[in-house]
Short mmCIF file of C-alpha atoms in Angstrom, two decimals:
data_model
loop_
_atom_site.label_atom_id
_atom_site.label_comp_id
_atom_site.label_asym_id
_atom_site.label_seq_id
_atom_site.Cartn_x
_atom_site.Cartn_y
_atom_site.Cartn_z
CA MET H 237 -0.13 -0.26 -0.24
CA GLN H 238 1.06 3.49 -0.56
CA PRO H 239 1.05 5.49 2.48
CA PHE H 240 -0.40 8.96 2.51
CA SER H 241 1.48 11.84 3.95
CA GLY H 242 1.76 15.42 4.03
CA LEU H 243 5.60 14.52 2.33
CA SER H 244 4.29 12.42 -0.58
CA LEU H 245 1.17 14.41 -0.97
CA LEU H 246 3.71 17.71 -1.82
CA LYS H 247 5.95 15.21 -3.82
CA ARG H 248 2.97 14.65 -5.89
CA GLY H 249 1.68 17.87 -5.98
CA LEU H 250 4.94 19.03 -7.25
CA THR H 251 5.29 16.23 -10.10
CA GLY H 252 2.04 16.77 -11.60
CA GLN H 253 0.42 14.25 -9.51
CA ARG H 254 1.66 11.57 -11.42
CA GLY H 255 2.45 8.55 -10.28
CA TRP H 256 0.06 7.43 -7.83
CA THR H 257 -1.16 3.71 -8.23
CA ALA H 258 -3.96 1.79 -7.36
CA GLN H 259 -5.30 1.86 -3.85
CA TRP H 260 -6.60 -1.53 -3.64
CA ARG H 261 -6.07 -4.38 -6.18
CA HIS H 262 -8.88 -6.16 -8.17
CA PRO H 263 -8.39 -9.85 -7.76
CA GLU H 264 -10.54 -12.61 -9.56
CA PRO H 265 -12.19 -14.79 -6.54
CA LYS H 266 -10.46 -17.48 -5.72
CA SER H 267 -12.22 -20.72 -5.02
CA ALA H 268 -12.53 -20.44 -1.40
CA TYR H 269 -11.57 -18.28 1.58
CA ASP H 270 -12.01 -18.39 5.32
CA ALA H 271 -14.84 -15.87 5.95
CA ILE H 272 -16.80 -14.07 3.36
CA ILE H 273 -18.50 -10.45 3.85
CA ILE H 274 -21.59 -9.55 1.27
CA GLY H 275 -21.89 -6.63 0.82
CA GLY H 276 -19.00 -3.65 -0.03
CA GLY H 277 -20.16 -1.03 1.42
CA GLY H 278 -18.85 0.80 4.75
CA HIS H 279 -20.17 -1.56 7.22
CA GLY H 280 -18.86 -4.87 4.72
CA LEU H 281 -15.78 -3.19 3.96
CA GLY H 282 -15.28 -2.44 7.54
CA ALA H 283 -16.24 -5.55 8.86
CA ALA H 284 -13.02 -7.30 6.64
CA TYR H 285 -10.93 -4.61 7.95
CA TYR H 286 -11.55 -4.93 11.30
CA LEU H 287 -11.39 -9.34 10.86
CA ALA H 288 -8.04 -9.03 9.12
CA SER H 289 -6.27 -6.20 11.23
CA GLU H 290 -7.63 -6.98 14.90
CA HIS H 291 -8.57 -11.11 14.51
CA ARG H 292 -5.81 -11.99 12.18
CA PHE H 293 -8.73 -14.11 10.54
CA GLY H 294 -7.25 -16.01 7.63
CA SER H 295 -7.99 -15.36 4.19
CA VAL H 296 -11.07 -12.86 3.99
CA ALA H 297 -13.04 -11.55 0.59
CA VAL H 298 -15.51 -8.79 -0.16
CA LEU H 299 -18.57 -9.31 -2.14
CA GLU H 300 -20.16 -6.53 -3.71
CA LYS H 301 -22.83 -6.97 -6.61
CA GLY H 302 -21.86 -3.38 -7.89
CA TRP H 303 -19.10 -0.69 -7.16
CA ILE H 304 -17.58 -0.61 -3.44
CA GLY H 305 -19.81 2.33 -1.57
CA GLY H 306 -22.23 2.55 -4.57
CA GLY H 307 -25.15 1.72 -2.61
CA ASN H 308 -26.35 3.36 1.06
CA THR H 309 -22.58 4.50 1.77
CA GLY H 310 -22.95 6.68 -0.85
CA ARG H 311 -26.26 8.18 -0.86
CA ASN H 312 -26.95 9.15 3.26
CA THR H 313 -26.66 12.35 4.44
CA THR H 314 -23.32 12.15 5.98
CA ILE H 315 -24.75 12.83 9.93
CA ILE H 316 -22.69 11.23 13.10
CA ARG H 317 -24.48 11.19 16.21
CA SER H 318 -24.63 9.10 18.93
CA ASN H 319 -27.60 11.05 21.09
CA TYR H 320 -29.93 7.56 21.07
CA LEU H 321 -32.03 7.12 23.67
CA PHE H 322 -31.81 3.72 25.24
CA ASP H 323 -28.37 2.51 26.99
CA GLU H 324 -28.02 -0.35 24.39
CA SER H 325 -28.37 2.13 21.17
CA ALA H 326 -26.00 4.84 22.99
CA ALA H 327 -23.07 2.28 23.62
CA LEU H 328 -23.48 0.96 20.30
CA TYR H 329 -23.34 4.38 18.43
CA ASP H 330 -20.92 5.70 20.83
CA HIS H 331 -18.47 3.35 20.12
CA ALA H 332 -19.15 4.45 16.71
CA VAL H 333 -18.70 7.78 17.54
CA LYS H 334 -15.12 6.67 19.33
CA LEU H 335 -13.57 5.28 16.57
CA TRP H 336 -14.17 8.22 14.29
CA GLU H 337 -12.51 10.24 16.26
CA SER H 338 -9.70 8.60 15.36
CA LEU H 339 -10.65 6.78 11.82
CA SER H 340 -8.55 9.01 9.75
CA GLN H 341 -5.06 7.65 11.41
CA THR H 342 -6.06 4.56 11.74
CA LEU H 343 -6.87 4.09 7.75
CA ASN H 344 -4.05 6.72 7.15
CA TYR H 345 -7.15 7.65 4.71
CA ASN H 346 -8.89 11.48 5.45
CA VAL H 347 -12.17 10.51 5.80
CA MET H 348 -13.07 14.31 6.63
CA PHE H 349 -14.67 13.56 9.63
CA SER H 350 -16.00 16.88 11.07
CA GLN H 351 -17.01 17.33 14.42
CA ARG H 352 -19.00 20.51 13.96
CA GLY H 353 -22.33 19.19 16.15
CA VAL H 354 -25.82 17.92 15.54
CA LEU H 355 -28.36 20.46 16.40
CA MET H 356 -31.57 18.73 16.83
CA LEU H 357 -34.65 21.15 16.72
CA ALA H 358 -37.64 20.67 19.45
CA HIS H 359 -41.13 22.56 17.70
CA SER H 360 -43.76 21.77 20.25
CA VAL H 361 -44.56 20.69 24.03
CA HIS H 362 -43.89 17.17 23.04
CA ASP H 363 -40.77 17.41 21.61
CA VAL H 364 -39.20 19.86 24.42
CA GLN H 365 -40.22 17.05 26.65
CA VAL H 366 -38.60 14.41 24.56
CA SER H 367 -35.64 15.88 23.56
CA LYS H 368 -34.97 16.72 27.20
CA ARG H 369 -35.42 13.33 28.03
CA HIS H 370 -32.99 12.22 25.32
CA VAL H 371 -30.59 14.74 26.64
CA HIS H 372 -31.30 13.61 30.71
CA ALA H 373 -30.59 9.73 29.23
CA ASN H 374 -27.63 10.49 27.54
CA ARG H 375 -25.76 12.23 30.35
CA ALA H 376 -26.18 9.73 32.56
CA ALA H 377 -25.02 7.40 29.93
CA GLY H 378 -21.93 9.33 29.32
CA VAL H 379 -23.15 10.56 26.17
CA ASP H 380 -22.43 14.23 25.57
CA ASN H 381 -25.94 16.55 24.96
CA GLU H 382 -26.77 19.54 25.75
CA TRP H 383 -30.38 21.39 25.92
CA LEU H 384 -30.52 25.31 24.18
CA THR H 385 -32.89 27.44 24.42
CA PRO H 386 -34.27 29.08 21.23
CA GLU H 387 -31.82 31.67 21.84
CA GLU H 388 -28.87 30.21 22.15
CA ALA H 389 -30.02 27.41 19.01
CA GLN H 390 -29.47 30.42 16.95
CA ALA H 391 -26.43 31.90 18.14
CA PHE H 392 -24.98 28.33 17.29
CA CYS H 393 -26.52 28.72 14.03
CA PRO H 394 -27.11 32.55 12.66
CA PRO H 395 -28.80 31.15 9.71
CA LEU H 396 -31.77 29.45 11.75
CA ASN H 397 -35.25 31.21 11.89
CA ILE H 398 -36.75 30.26 15.16
CA GLY H 399 -39.61 32.69 15.76
CA ASP H 400 -41.94 33.45 12.04
CA ILE H 401 -42.73 30.39 11.42
CA ARG H 402 -45.64 28.06 11.68
CA TYR H 403 -43.86 25.73 13.73
CA PRO H 404 -41.77 28.12 15.79
CA VAL H 405 -38.45 26.45 17.30
CA LEU H 406 -38.98 26.01 20.66
CA GLY H 407 -35.55 24.73 21.82
CA ALA H 408 -32.79 22.04 20.56
CA ALA H 409 -30.72 19.25 22.03
CA LEU H 410 -26.90 19.49 20.47
CA GLN H 411 -24.47 17.35 20.26
CA ARG H 412 -20.93 18.72 20.28
CA ARG H 413 -19.24 15.34 19.33
CA GLY H 414 -21.84 14.73 16.50
CA GLY H 415 -20.64 16.08 12.54
CA THR H 416 -20.56 14.78 9.60
CA ALA H 417 -17.53 12.61 7.16
CA ARG H 418 -16.67 12.39 4.50
CA HIS H 419 -19.12 9.30 3.25
CA ASP H 420 -17.47 8.11 -0.05
CA ALA H 421 -13.69 8.08 1.82
CA VAL H 422 -15.32 6.10 4.44
CA ALA H 423 -15.61 3.12 1.74
CA TRP H 424 -12.47 3.73 0.06
CA GLY H 425 -10.19 3.91 3.64
CA TYR H 426 -11.59 0.92 4.19
CA ALA H 427 -11.10 -0.88 1.41
CA ARG H 428 -7.66 0.12 0.73
CA ALA H 429 -6.40 -0.77 4.38
CA ALA H 430 -8.50 -4.13 4.15
CA ASP H 431 -6.56 -4.63 0.81
CA ALA H 432 -3.32 -4.01 2.48
CA LEU H 433 -3.76 -6.57 4.83
CA GLY H 434 -4.85 -9.14 2.23
CA VAL H 435 -8.86 -8.93 1.92
CA ASP H 436 -9.93 -9.31 -1.54
CA ILE H 437 -12.47 -6.85 -2.43
CA ILE H 438 -14.36 -8.29 -5.76
CA GLU H 439 -16.81 -5.95 -7.38
CA ASN H 440 -19.53 -6.91 -9.73
CA CYS H 441 -19.59 -10.44 -8.43
CA ALA H 442 -23.94 -10.66 -7.01
CA VAL H 443 -24.36 -13.43 -4.64
CA THR H 444 -26.92 -15.69 -5.87
CA GLY H 445 -27.55 -18.33 -3.36
CA ILE H 446 -25.86 -19.77 -0.05
CA LEU H 447 -24.41 -23.26 -0.12
CA ARG H 448 -24.89 -25.25 3.37
CA ASN H 449 -22.86 -28.49 4.40
CA ALA H 450 -25.21 -31.54 4.83
CA ASP H 451 -25.22 -30.67 8.55
CA GLY H 452 -27.14 -27.00 7.50
CA SER H 453 -23.75 -25.15 8.62
CA VAL H 454 -22.56 -22.27 5.56
CA ALA H 455 -20.48 -24.04 3.12
CA GLY H 456 -19.79 -20.82 1.07
CA VAL H 457 -22.07 -18.87 -1.46
CA GLU H 458 -22.94 -19.15 -5.27
CA THR H 459 -22.23 -15.76 -7.38
CA THR H 460 -22.28 -14.50 -10.61
CA ARG H 461 -18.81 -15.15 -10.79
CA GLY H 462 -19.33 -18.95 -9.80
CA PRO H 463 -19.62 -20.85 -6.59
CA ILE H 464 -16.83 -19.51 -3.55
CA SER H 465 -16.55 -21.49 -0.39
CA ALA H 466 -16.21 -20.75 2.87
CA ARG H 467 -16.66 -21.49 6.75
CA ARG H 468 -18.18 -18.20 7.84
CA VAL H 469 -20.47 -15.68 5.92
CA GLY H 470 -21.44 -12.07 6.88
CA VAL H 471 -24.39 -10.46 5.48
CA ALA H 472 -24.58 -6.83 5.31
CA ALA H 473 -26.27 -6.31 2.56
CA ALA H 474 -28.25 -3.07 4.02
CA GLY H 475 -32.02 -3.09 2.20
CA HIS H 476 -31.62 -6.18 0.59
CA SER H 477 -30.50 -8.03 3.71
CA SER H 478 -33.80 -10.10 3.15
CA VAL H 479 -33.00 -11.16 -0.42
CA VAL H 480 -29.84 -12.31 0.69
CA MET H 481 -30.99 -13.89 3.94
CA LYS H 482 -33.95 -15.37 1.90
CA MET H 483 -31.24 -17.79 0.26
CA ALA H 484 -30.46 -19.30 3.39
CA GLY H 485 -33.99 -19.83 4.38
CA VAL H 486 -33.77 -16.89 7.15
CA GLU H 487 -36.63 -14.64 7.45
CA LEU H 488 -35.63 -11.35 8.67
CA PRO H 489 -38.77 -8.58 10.51
CA LEU H 490 -37.49 -6.11 8.17
CA GLU H 491 -39.27 -3.75 5.35
CA SER H 492 -37.36 -2.27 3.00
CA TYR H 493 -38.19 1.33 2.17
CA PRO H 494 -36.73 4.28 0.26
CA LEU H 495 -35.28 6.95 1.76
CA GLN H 496 -34.38 10.75 -0.27
CA ALA H 497 -31.50 13.17 -0.41
CA LEU H 498 -30.84 15.63 -2.53
CA VAL H 499 -28.00 18.35 -2.94
CA SER H 500 -27.70 21.72 -4.05
CA GLU H 501 -25.55 23.51 -6.27
CA PRO H 502 -22.00 24.20 -3.81
CA VAL H 503 -22.28 27.77 -2.03
CA LYS H 504 -19.63 29.49 -0.08
CA PRO H 505 -19.59 27.97 3.41
CA VAL H 506 -22.99 29.45 5.07
CA PHE H 507 -23.90 26.47 7.18
CA PRO H 508 -22.23 26.04 10.57
CA CYS H 509 -23.34 22.71 12.00
CA VAL H 510 -25.91 19.86 10.94
CA VAL H 511 -29.33 20.56 11.82
CA MET H 512 -32.35 17.73 11.90
CA SER H 513 -36.02 18.41 12.64
CA ASN H 514 -38.00 15.56 13.28
CA THR H 515 -41.10 17.31 13.86
CA ILE H 516 -41.41 19.67 10.02
CA HIS H 517 -38.18 16.36 9.05
CA ALA H 518 -35.91 18.03 7.24
CA TYR H 519 -32.07 17.93 8.06
CA ILE H 520 -29.69 19.78 6.18
CA SER H 521 -25.66 20.22 6.85
CA GLN H 522 -22.77 21.83 3.96
CA SER H 523 -20.48 19.63 2.76
CA ASP H 524 -16.58 20.59 2.25
CA LYS H 525 -17.72 21.24 -1.25
CA GLY H 526 -20.16 24.24 -0.40
CA GLU H 527 -23.28 21.34 -1.36
CA LEU H 528 -25.64 21.72 1.00
CA VAL H 529 -27.00 18.20 2.37
CA ILE H 530 -30.72 17.37 2.59
CA GLY H 531 -32.10 14.24 3.86
CA ALA H 532 -35.59 13.80 2.84
CA GLY H 533 -37.69 11.05 4.35
CA THR H 534 -38.97 7.69 3.37
CA ASP H 535 -41.84 7.07 1.03
CA ALA H 536 -45.00 5.55 2.70
CA TYR H 537 -44.40 2.06 1.05
CA THR H 538 -42.24 -0.75 0.56
CA SER H 539 -39.87 -0.48 -2.30
CA TYR H 540 -36.68 -1.36 -3.87
CA THR H 541 -36.63 1.40 -6.41
CA GLN H 542 -33.72 3.33 -5.00
CA ARG H 543 -35.93 6.21 -6.04
CA GLY H 544 -38.90 8.29 -4.13
CA GLY H 545 -42.18 10.23 -4.94
CA LEU H 546 -41.17 13.89 -5.96
CA HIS H 547 -43.22 15.16 -3.04
CA ILE H 548 -41.52 13.44 -0.32
CA SER H 549 -38.16 15.31 -1.48
CA SER H 550 -40.20 18.71 -1.98
CA HIS H 551 -41.74 18.54 1.61
CA ALA H 552 -38.16 18.50 3.12
CA LEU H 553 -37.22 21.26 1.13
CA GLU H 554 -40.45 23.02 2.28
CA ALA H 555 -38.95 22.47 5.55
CA VAL H 556 -35.41 23.78 4.75
CA CYS H 557 -37.13 27.20 3.49
CA GLU H 558 -39.13 27.60 6.31
CA LEU H 559 -36.22 27.29 8.53
CA PHE H 560 -33.73 28.98 6.50
CA PRO H 561 -34.93 31.51 4.47
CA MET H 562 -31.89 32.49 3.57
CA PHE H 563 -31.67 28.68 1.11
CA ARG H 564 -35.03 30.04 -0.81
CA ARG H 565 -33.52 30.98 -4.07
CA LEU H 566 -31.32 28.40 -3.78
CA ARG H 567 -31.30 25.90 -6.73
CA MET H 568 -30.72 21.74 -6.01
CA LEU H 569 -28.50 19.70 -8.15
CA ARG H 570 -29.25 16.26 -7.86
CA ASN H 571 -31.21 14.17 -5.86
CA TRP H 572 -31.52 10.23 -5.20
CA GLY H 573 -32.95 7.13 -3.25
CA GLY H 574 -31.66 4.81 -1.02
CA ILE H 575 -32.77 1.03 -0.05
CA VAL H 576 -33.33 1.06 3.64
CA ASP H 577 -34.17 -2.10 5.86
CA VAL H 578 -36.36 -1.03 8.56
CA THR H 579 -36.80 -3.25 11.83
CA PRO H 580 -40.21 -2.96 14.05
CA ASP H 581 -38.15 -1.46 16.61
CA ARG H 582 -35.75 0.93 14.34
CA SER H 583 -32.58 -1.02 16.33
CA PRO H 584 -30.74 -2.52 14.02
CA ILE H 585 -29.39 -6.41 13.91
CA ILE H 586 -25.86 -7.72 14.03
CA ALA H 587 -26.17 -11.23 14.98
CA LYS H 588 -25.82 -14.86 15.04
CA THR H 589 -28.31 -16.72 12.73
CA PRO H 590 -30.13 -19.72 13.10
CA VAL H 591 -27.96 -21.39 10.52
CA PRO H 592 -24.10 -21.60 11.65
CA GLY H 593 -21.19 -19.52 10.24
CA LEU H 594 -23.63 -17.05 8.94
CA TYR H 595 -24.07 -13.99 10.52
CA VAL H 596 -26.10 -10.98 10.04
CA ASN H 597 -25.65 -7.00 9.92
CA CYS H 598 -28.64 -5.49 8.75
CA GLY H 599 -31.82 -3.36 10.15
CA TRP H 600 -30.00 -0.07 10.11
CA GLY H 601 -33.18 1.87 9.04
CA THR H 602 -32.51 5.16 7.98
CA GLY H 603 -29.56 5.82 10.57
CA GLY H 604 -26.43 3.49 9.21
CA PHE H 605 -23.78 5.48 8.50
CA LYS H 606 -22.92 7.09 12.01
CA ALA H 607 -22.26 3.18 12.93
CA THR H 608 -20.11 2.49 10.22
CA PRO H 609 -16.89 1.98 12.33
CA GLY H 610 -18.69 0.85 15.92
CA ALA H 611 -20.81 -1.70 13.53
CA ALA H 612 -18.33 -2.72 11.49
CA HIS H 613 -15.86 -3.71 14.61
CA VAL H 614 -18.31 -5.88 16.76
CA PHE H 615 -19.83 -7.42 13.54
CA ALA H 616 -15.98 -8.53 12.63
CA TRP H 617 -15.58 -9.34 16.43
CA THR H 618 -18.64 -11.75 15.87
CA ILE H 619 -17.82 -13.36 13.19
CA ALA H 620 -14.06 -14.28 14.38
CA ARG H 621 -15.20 -15.27 17.94
CA ASP H 622 -18.79 -17.06 16.98
CA GLU H 623 -20.39 -14.68 19.79
CA PRO H 624 -21.65 -11.09 20.19
CA HIS H 625 -19.13 -8.65 21.34
CA PRO H 626 -20.55 -7.34 24.54
CA ILE H 627 -21.93 -4.15 22.80
CA ASN H 628 -23.94 -5.53 20.12
CA ALA H 629 -24.98 -8.68 22.67
CA PRO H 630 -28.51 -6.81 23.06
CA PHE H 631 -29.04 -6.07 19.16
CA THR H 632 -29.84 -10.10 18.17
CA LEU H 633 -32.51 -11.93 15.86
CA GLU H 634 -34.41 -13.16 18.75
CA ARG H 635 -34.95 -9.81 20.96
CA PHE H 636 -38.24 -10.02 18.22
CA ARG H 637 -39.45 -13.38 19.75
CA ASP H 638 -38.45 -12.55 23.75
CA GLY H 639 -40.07 -9.30 23.69
CA ASN H 640 -36.87 -7.60 24.82
CA LEU H 641 -36.88 -4.72 22.13
CA ILE H 642 -34.52 -1.78 22.20
CA ASP H 643 -37.65 0.90 20.83
CA GLU H 644 -35.63 3.40 19.08
CA ALA H 645 -38.29 4.42 17.37
CA ALA H 646 -37.56 8.11 17.74
CA ALA H 647 -34.48 7.71 17.40
CA ALA H 648 -33.83 7.65 13.53
CA ALA H 649 -35.24 11.12 13.36
CA VAL H 650 -37.36 10.55 11.02
CA ALA H 651 -41.36 10.77 10.99
CA HIS H 652 -42.13 6.89 10.40
CA MET I 259 -46.05 10.65 -6.89
CA LEU I 260 -47.95 7.03 -7.86
CA LEU I 261 -51.18 6.63 -9.32
CA ILE I 262 -53.06 4.57 -7.71
CA ASP I 263 -56.46 2.64 -9.10
CA CYS I 264 -58.78 2.22 -5.95
CA PRO I 265 -61.23 -0.06 -6.50
CA TYR I 266 -64.25 2.08 -5.77
CA CYS I 267 -62.88 5.47 -7.04
CA GLY I 268 -60.96 4.94 -9.90
CA GLU I 269 -57.20 6.52 -10.28
CA ARG I 270 -56.30 8.74 -7.59
CA PRO I 271 -52.96 10.13 -6.51
CA GLU I 272 -51.18 8.46 -4.00
CA LEU I 273 -51.45 11.62 -1.44
CA GLU I 274 -55.36 10.54 -0.81
CA PHE I 275 -53.68 6.92 0.20
CA VAL I 276 -52.66 5.45 3.33
CA TYR I 277 -49.92 2.33 2.90
CA GLY I 278 -51.27 -0.63 5.41
CA GLY I 279 -48.34 -2.90 4.83
CA GLN I 280 -48.01 -6.63 3.56
CA ALA I 281 -51.55 -8.26 2.89
CA HIS I 282 -53.35 -11.39 3.60
CA ILE I 283 -52.10 -11.48 6.88
CA ALA I 284 -54.34 -13.32 9.23
CA ARG I 285 -55.00 -12.83 12.48
CA PRO I 286 -54.51 -16.18 14.42
CA ALA I 287 -57.81 -17.35 15.93
CA GLN I 288 -56.46 -19.08 18.90
CA SER I 289 -53.00 -16.41 19.98
CA ALA I 290 -53.14 -17.69 23.01
CA GLU I 291 -51.76 -21.07 21.79
CA LEU I 292 -49.39 -19.67 20.20
CA SER I 293 -45.49 -20.36 20.85
CA ALA I 294 -43.40 -17.11 21.17
CA GLN I 295 -41.63 -17.57 17.54
CA GLN I 296 -45.15 -18.15 15.96
CA TRP I 297 -46.67 -14.83 17.43
CA SER I 298 -43.66 -12.98 16.76
CA ASP I 299 -43.70 -14.07 13.12
CA TYR I 300 -47.65 -12.90 13.29
CA LEU I 301 -46.33 -9.44 14.43
CA TYR I 302 -42.98 -8.74 13.19
CA ARG I 303 -42.13 -11.05 10.06
CA ARG I 304 -42.41 -9.39 6.90
CA ASP I 305 -41.76 -11.22 3.28
CA ASN I 306 -40.55 -7.85 1.85
CA THR I 307 -40.56 -9.03 -1.75
CA ARG I 308 -37.92 -7.98 -4.25
CA GLY I 309 -40.71 -8.09 -6.89
CA PRO I 310 -44.76 -8.15 -6.74
CA HIS I 311 -45.87 -7.34 -3.25
CA ALA I 312 -49.51 -8.03 -2.37
CA GLU I 313 -50.06 -4.84 -0.28
CA ARG I 314 -53.13 -3.36 1.82
CA TRP I 315 -53.74 0.52 0.94
CA ARG I 316 -56.84 2.62 2.47
CA HIS I 317 -58.43 5.24 0.02
CA THR I 318 -58.36 7.76 3.13
CA HIS I 319 -58.95 10.85 1.77
CA GLY I 320 -61.42 9.32 -0.54
CA CYS I 321 -63.87 6.53 0.15
CA GLY I 322 -61.95 5.76 3.01
CA ARG I 323 -62.23 2.07 2.04
CA PHE I 324 -59.47 -0.49 2.40
CA PHE I 325 -58.56 -2.62 -0.73
CA ASN I 326 -55.38 -4.64 -1.82
CA ALA I 327 -52.95 -3.99 -4.65
CA LEU I 328 -50.37 -6.05 -6.41
CA ARG I 329 -47.92 -3.75 -7.03
CA ASP I 330 -43.64 -4.60 -8.34
CA THR I 331 -41.11 -3.57 -5.43
CA THR I 332 -38.73 -2.68 -8.28
CA SER I 333 -40.60 -0.79 -10.44
CA ASP I 334 -43.06 0.49 -8.31
CA HIS I 335 -45.56 -0.21 -10.92
CA PHE I 336 -49.34 -1.37 -10.19
CA LEU I 337 -49.78 -4.78 -11.31
CA ALA I 338 -53.55 -4.95 -10.05
CA THR I 339 -55.89 -3.71 -7.16
CA TYR I 340 -58.78 -5.77 -5.80
CA ARG I 341 -61.29 -5.56 -2.90
CA LEU I 342 -60.87 -6.97 0.53
CA GLY I 343 -61.60 -10.76 0.52
CA GLU I 344 -60.77 -11.27 -3.38
CA THR I 345 -57.95 -13.75 -4.10
CA PRO I 346 -55.44 -11.94 -5.14
CA PRO I 347 -54.27 -11.64 -9.28
CA ARG I 348 -51.25 -13.85 -10.08
CA ALA I 349 -48.56 -11.77 -11.05
CA PRO I 350 -48.06 -11.89 -14.70
CA ASP I 351 -45.05 -13.15 -16.09
CA GLU I 352 -42.25 -10.77 -16.00
CA SER I 353 -41.15 -10.65 -19.48
CA ALA I 354 -44.66 -9.93 -20.36
CA SER I 355 -45.03 -6.98 -18.60
#
């Protein structure tokens, strides 16, 4: 692997940016691996990286049906925060925030993690009560979160219109350690670091079946590029988790919905933080390129189309224009959708499955990007040791049978 | 926005409707006798079909009635809508549609 440093950047910069080499190989799939990860997004690539780096888990391959980072990793609004209500969730997401804080150094790849603060607005008495409950629960769990008055919120985010709107801002919860990261760089950074440790990243390789031994355990996968055997298979297929897991006869409590996002034309730096409003439903931040990154809601119906109804994104834009009147004349550049797999309690599943040797990391719904390093880390642990890490132990498939739900219905910040 | 053919009112915009999830899930008659797994399956397990999907809709801002639809979740194309109690039409062959 070609290491990046200030010196190497300067040297290449002075010589016309020539001489850079490909950041990861494009190997042909081998006939067998010790572990296969299905899904080349941040969660899958990260799991492969931690399998190779922390667990020294023999040979590992990541199979991606399209190109790496082309699914939800490249489609989200890049928001990172950990101010979830329940202890189990706060522990999981804060594990991720702690890994985010050193991820660029760990991977020798700048993921542009920016802890610019995430402001979550309250527009009603109910919002205020729920937000304050979150703040208190987070502080008791050791996760930073603080309550701001409307004036303090406006001081933190000057473009915010707190008064002259249909649903005035009555206050806000602020997590200062929250922020954004460059989502493509997360996929590329994990891919490059995993590749350097010998992980084979195989793109354009869709899994079409899961092979089983006579005793029911996993024997490998059938793919569009031929069968590959493996003794452990981890599924990190996001919106298509149901489809992949059905190949092994495992039915999941998931429904897949399109979730939309859009970006504006790029403008000079005008927006200092991330603002989210659950009630009137919009979230917004500004990328380092200058585009405003705007998150809309999910469509009402399940779908695999990676697009959504225009009225859903229009609704988010109306909310943004009301909260930030200065954006009313801004033009939108692109919009798109991603398929998110939603669980009944809006918490993920990172667990063993009824099939020995088959593991699943799914159900992240609308909020999987923020958890990328943490989820990948505990998923790799679960695969390597055939038992969950203490942090993901509550996030089982069996919790829906046993009634141990982790009911973060409010946590995804989406009006479900 | 989808154009949905209510079996009672005809074609109306999606905004008049509320989605009701997967269709043809019958509540078990003897729920007290179910195992935890069977009850969990009834409550939470969904087919999450990629392809023709039988689902419930309600024409909330119209006639107010529930009906079922067969929609291809890979294209959002409605293959059919039908009234409650009717058997779902067979999904047409993908190559024919």
